[in-house]
XYZ file of C-alpha atoms in Angstrom:
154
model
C 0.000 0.000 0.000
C 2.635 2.210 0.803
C 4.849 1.497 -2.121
C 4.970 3.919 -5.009
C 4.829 1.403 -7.664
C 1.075 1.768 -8.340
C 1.533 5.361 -8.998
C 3.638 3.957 -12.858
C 0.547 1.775 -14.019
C 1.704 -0.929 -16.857
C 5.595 0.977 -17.230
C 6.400 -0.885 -13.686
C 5.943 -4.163 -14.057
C 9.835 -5.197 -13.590
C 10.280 -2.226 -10.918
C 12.148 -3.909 -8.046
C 11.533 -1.799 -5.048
C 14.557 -2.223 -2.694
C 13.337 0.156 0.005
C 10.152 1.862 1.738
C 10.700 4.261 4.561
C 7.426 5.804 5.814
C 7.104 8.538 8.273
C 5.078 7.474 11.337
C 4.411 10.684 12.500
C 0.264 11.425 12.306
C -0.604 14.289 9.690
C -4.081 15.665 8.601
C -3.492 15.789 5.573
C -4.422 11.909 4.431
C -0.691 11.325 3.707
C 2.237 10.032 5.267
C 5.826 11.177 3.696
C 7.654 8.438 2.377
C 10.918 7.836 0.492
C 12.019 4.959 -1.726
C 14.874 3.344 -3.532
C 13.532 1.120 -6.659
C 15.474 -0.143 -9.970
C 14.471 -1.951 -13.049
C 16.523 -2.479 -16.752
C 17.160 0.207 -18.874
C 14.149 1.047 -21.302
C 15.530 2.897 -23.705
C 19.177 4.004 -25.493
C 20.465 6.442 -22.980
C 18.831 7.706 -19.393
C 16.434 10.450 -21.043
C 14.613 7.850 -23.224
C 14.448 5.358 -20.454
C 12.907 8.309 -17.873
C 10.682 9.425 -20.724
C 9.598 5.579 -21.093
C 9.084 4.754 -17.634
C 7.631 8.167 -16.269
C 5.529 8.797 -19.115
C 2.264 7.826 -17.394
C 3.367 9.740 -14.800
C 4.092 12.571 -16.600
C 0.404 12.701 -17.938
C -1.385 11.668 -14.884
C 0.412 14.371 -13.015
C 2.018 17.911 -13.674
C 5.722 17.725 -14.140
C 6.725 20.833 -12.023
C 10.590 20.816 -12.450
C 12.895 18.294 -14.788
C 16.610 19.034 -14.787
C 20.218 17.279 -14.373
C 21.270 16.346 -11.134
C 24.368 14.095 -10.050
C 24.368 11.184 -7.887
C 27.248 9.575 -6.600
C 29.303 10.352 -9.205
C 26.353 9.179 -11.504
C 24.667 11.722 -13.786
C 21.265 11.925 -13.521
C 18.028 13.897 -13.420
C 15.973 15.231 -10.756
C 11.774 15.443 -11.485
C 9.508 17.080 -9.703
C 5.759 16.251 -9.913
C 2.536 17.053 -8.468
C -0.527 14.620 -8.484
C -3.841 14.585 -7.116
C -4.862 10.695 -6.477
C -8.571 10.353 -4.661
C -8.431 13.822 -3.435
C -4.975 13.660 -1.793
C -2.812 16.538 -3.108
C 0.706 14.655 -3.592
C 4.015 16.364 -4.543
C 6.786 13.987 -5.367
C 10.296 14.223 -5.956
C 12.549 11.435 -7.501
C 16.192 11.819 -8.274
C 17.391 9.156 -11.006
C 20.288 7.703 -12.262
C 21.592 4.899 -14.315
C 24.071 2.626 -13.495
C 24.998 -0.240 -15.975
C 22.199 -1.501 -17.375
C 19.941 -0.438 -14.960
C 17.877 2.772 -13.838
C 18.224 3.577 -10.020
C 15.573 5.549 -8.176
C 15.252 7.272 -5.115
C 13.062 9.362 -3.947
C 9.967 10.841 -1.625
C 6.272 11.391 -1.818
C 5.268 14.260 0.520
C 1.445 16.125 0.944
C 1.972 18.844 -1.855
C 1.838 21.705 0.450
C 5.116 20.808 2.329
C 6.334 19.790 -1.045
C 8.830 23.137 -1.352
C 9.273 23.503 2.658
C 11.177 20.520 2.343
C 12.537 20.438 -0.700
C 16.472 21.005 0.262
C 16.004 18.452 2.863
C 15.034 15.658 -0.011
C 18.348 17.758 -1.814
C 20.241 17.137 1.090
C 19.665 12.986 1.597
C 19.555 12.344 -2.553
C 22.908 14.059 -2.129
C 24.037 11.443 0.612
C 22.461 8.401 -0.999
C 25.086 5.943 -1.365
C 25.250 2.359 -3.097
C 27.132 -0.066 -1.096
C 27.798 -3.759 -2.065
C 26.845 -6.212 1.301
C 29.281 -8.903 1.733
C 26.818 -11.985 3.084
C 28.029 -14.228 6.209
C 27.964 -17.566 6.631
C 26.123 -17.427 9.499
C 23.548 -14.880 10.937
C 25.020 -12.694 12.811
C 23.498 -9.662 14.463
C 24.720 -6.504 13.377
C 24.620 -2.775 14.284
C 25.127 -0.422 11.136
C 27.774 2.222 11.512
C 26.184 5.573 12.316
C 25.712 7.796 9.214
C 24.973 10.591 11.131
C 22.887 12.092 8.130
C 18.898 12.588 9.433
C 16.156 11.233 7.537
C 13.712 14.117 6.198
């Protein structure tokens, strides 16, 4: 319910969602902010035709607000901005792309639209931090405590 893979209709159907992070914090306005990390292949020759592909219902079910470059870990990329209204929830979202291999990464945050701009340098601010680091697997379980990052979630 929480995942924002309905919001792409039929261009998601090999989206893998890695991650879901939804604020628990009570609001009035029908909507909890979340933020995501997803990925799926490539869907077109270079990152503008694959974002153009895969956001294009997207694009027409909501207003595209803002569309320019934006670098990610030493990945270029693009930043979108979008408003939507779904069932009478006013939605701004914000999701900062890049492509890596074969593959688009996403990651990003859904927010009511009217705290949309209020927090826009915090989104800035963690799409900035995001980092993609490779998990070595033990042989056994072992319980683990991740390294502070010391950078706050929005």
């Amino acid at each position: 319910e929480n995942s924002p893979v309905a919001l792409y209709g039929p261009n998601a159907d090999d989206m893998k969602v890695v991650l879901v992070l939804v604020d628990s914090k009570a609001t009035a306005l029908m909507l909890n902010t979340n933020s995501f990390v997803s990925t799926m292949p490539m869907r077109g020759a270079n990152l503008d035709e694959s974002i153009d592909s895969i956001f294009s219902s997207l694009m027409r079910t909501g207003r595209l607000i803002e569309r320019k470059d934006f670098e990610m870990i030493g990945f270029p990329g693009q930043k979108l901005v979008l408003d939507m209204n779904a069932n009478g929830i006013n939605a701004g979202m914000v999701f900062y792309i890049f492509q890596r291999g074969q593959e688009i990464w996403q990651f990003g945050f859904i927010t009511p639209y009217n705290e949309l701009f209020a927090r826009m340098e915090e989104f800035d601010t963690a799409a900035r931090t995001f980092r993609l680091r490779y998990v070595t697997p033990t042989p056994t379980i072992t319980p683990t405590v991740p390294t502070p990052t010391n950078t706050p979630l929005p």
